[in-house]
Amino acid sequence: MKVVNLSRPRIAYFSMEIALEDGIPTYSGGLGVLAGDMMRSAADLGVPLIGVTLASRQGYFRQAIRDGRQTEEPEPWDPAGHAQRLPAKVLVHIAGREVWVGAWQYDVQTSCLQFPPVPVLLLDTDLPENAPEDRRLTDHLYGGDEAYRLEQEIVLGIGGLRMLNALGTHIQKYHLNEGHSALLTLELLRELGAGFGRAGLPEAMAAVRRRCVFTTHTPVEAGHDQFPHAMVEQALAGVVDPLVLHTVCPDVRFNLTRLALTLSGWVNGVADRHAQTSRSLFPGYDVHAITNGVHARSWTAPALQSVFDRRIPQWCHEPELLVRALRIPDEEVTAAHARAKQDLLHSLAGLAGAERLDAQRFTIGFARRMTDYKRPGLLFTDLDRLRAIARRAPFQVIVSGKAHPRDLAGKQHIEALQAWARELAGSVPVVFVPDYRLEVARRVVAGVDLWLNTPQPPLEASGTSGMKAALNGVPSLSVLDGWWVEGCEEGVTGWAIGEDGEHDAHRHAESLYDKLERVILPVFAADHGAWAAIMKATIARNGSYFHSHRMIRRYVSEAYWN
Ligand SMILES: *Cc1c(COP(=O)(O)O)cnc(C)c1O
């Protein structure tokens, strides 16, 4: 086993959430899964990254459904069972309090064992020297109030940077995955002697810019982390001069995205369309586009992995080789998919409505964060029309997703889905899978026949679950937003809902029903060869491109290496 040498020059990748493995609940959704896939691809390709995140000892939350409603429980985990406690401790001042920050090292192993693992630091304030409330600062991912969030962001940005220094790392670039870690730029300014007063500030800002890379993930103003200036001044009293805070962020509220934009020399959005949207949201910044990707091996079902291993050796190291998927005999792809579908249906046994699922029936999957803009109800706009479609060509639906505990609209979507499932029970089986997480996502994206995505454009920055489906030969039916603007080839890799630029929900629902009824279900029912061709084209054209090996190679050559 190769060992990690922390003093080797590295890129530090800061993220509030990183999905490391099953059983470590340090992520809430797409952002964390992306960060985890970034680590896994870095390990496979020997890219010297070091991840920095919070230990989130109580996880995000565990979702159960009771009486049709979401309930939330903490999901405690023990870092000692998965990671090494590091001896280093660093001190940060938060609102005048002394808070000690410790760290655990988790090593992301490569699947080929050619390169040393990629270390990830899990910052932890649960130390005996801290006051009881400070010991809980790294407990709840996205939990607590605004002040708790800000304090977590101080631990991540400022504590994280100090920890890297205490460990003797040599960091060439700091990559801010979303604005949550942007306070690290203030600590870099301070290190350069510009924490207080204006003297030398412009030069120090230029020097910080040369070292920071920022990836924005949020296409709406309201989605960006922001705090009252007074709150930030108080939290950072004695650490950063208010004058500096106002210079680096002159907005009415202290906006972490603005801070990251101002102090990063290289900025990107996570899909072409998202970069465009971000340019109009933040005029004056040069926003590049690096479209997201997913870790190919991790997201491909075991049965299909064996087919690829046999037919396309080296696909793990070079997922681009999946362009050769068209050469795989149809039966091998369809048999592997049938196995994945069986696995999925088996895993659902015991859930409400699962007894009505049928492995032969066309299966639509929809799983994602339950929140307004994802419009989980679009498919259920017209239940009579759904029933009529199902009378001619039967289908079933599998849905899953968590709503943030304070997202009341998101929780109502979950209730509505349960109600529709009951109403449709006799005609369209709908099963809600509780507690959406890596394990659930892996089975659902691989085991359904069609991946549905219905975001309200332009709010889907990228979306990645459709990319996971594509690796498994599962085509998408999706609104043209995020990655799908790039990935959709009508009738080849899937289908578009509505026209590009169309925003009307009613028209989207019509288009969804029309395509399902007139195009998709007829091909599936009548023509095995044509459906197998769609599956293979989905792998060859989308699976071969929307993977995180490509993504990280682009970060290396465009963002890290200059
Ligand atoms: C991939 C994934 C997501 C993100 O999916 P989107 O398509 O971006 O909404 C969220 N949660 C889990 C558990 C995932 O695996």
Short mmCIF file of C-alpha atoms and ligand atoms in Angstrom, two decimals, residues 27-31 33 294 299 367-369 373-374 436-439 441-442 445 451 453 460 462-466 468 483, ligand 1:
data_model
loop_
_atom_site.label_atom_id
_atom_site.label_comp_id
_atom_site.label_asym_id
_atom_site.label_seq_id
_atom_site.Cartn_x
_atom_site.Cartn_y
_atom_site.Cartn_z
CA TYR A 27 -22.91 15.10 2.70
CA SER A 28 -26.40 16.29 1.88
CA GLY A 29 -26.62 15.85 -1.87
CA GLY A 30 -25.15 16.71 -5.24
CA LEU A 31 -22.44 19.10 -4.02
CA VAL A 33 -21.24 13.65 -4.08
CA VAL A 294 -19.28 11.57 -12.04
CA TRP A 299 -21.65 4.81 -10.44
CA ALA A 367 -34.59 10.98 -7.22
CA ARG A 368 -33.10 14.21 -6.00
CA ARG A 369 -33.22 16.88 -3.35
CA TYR A 373 -37.26 24.29 -8.29
CA LYS A 374 -36.78 20.56 -9.00
CA TYR A 436 -32.02 9.00 -0.41
CA ARG A 437 -28.25 8.46 -0.12
CA LEU A 438 -25.32 7.01 -2.04
CA GLU A 439 -26.49 3.40 -1.72
CA ALA A 441 -28.81 6.46 -5.66
CA ARG A 442 -26.48 3.76 -7.01
CA VAL A 445 -29.90 5.28 -11.37
CA TRP A 451 -34.28 9.00 -15.77
CA ASN A 453 -35.50 15.44 -14.45
CA GLU A 460 -30.33 23.54 -12.33
CA SER A 462 -25.58 21.11 -13.60
CA GLY A 463 -27.37 18.07 -12.22
CA THR A 464 -25.34 14.89 -12.03
CA SER A 465 -27.75 12.03 -11.43
CA GLY A 466 -28.57 11.86 -15.16
CA LYS A 468 -24.85 8.39 -13.40
CA TRP A 483 -25.72 19.48 -18.22
C1 LIG B 1 -26.03 12.33 -7.51
C2 LIG B 1 -26.71 12.60 -6.24
C3 LIG B 1 -27.37 13.82 -6.03
C4 LIG B 1 -27.41 14.92 -7.07
O1 LIG B 1 -28.30 14.62 -8.12
P1 LIG B 1 -28.85 15.79 -9.04
O2 LIG B 1 -29.16 15.19 -10.33
O3 LIG B 1 -27.74 16.78 -9.18
O4 LIG B 1 -30.01 16.37 -8.36
C5 LIG B 1 -27.99 14.04 -4.82
N1 LIG B 1 -27.99 13.09 -3.86
C6 LIG B 1 -27.38 11.90 -4.02
C7 LIG B 1 -27.41 10.90 -2.92
C8 LIG B 1 -26.72 11.62 -5.22
O5 LIG B 1 -26.11 10.44 -5.38
#
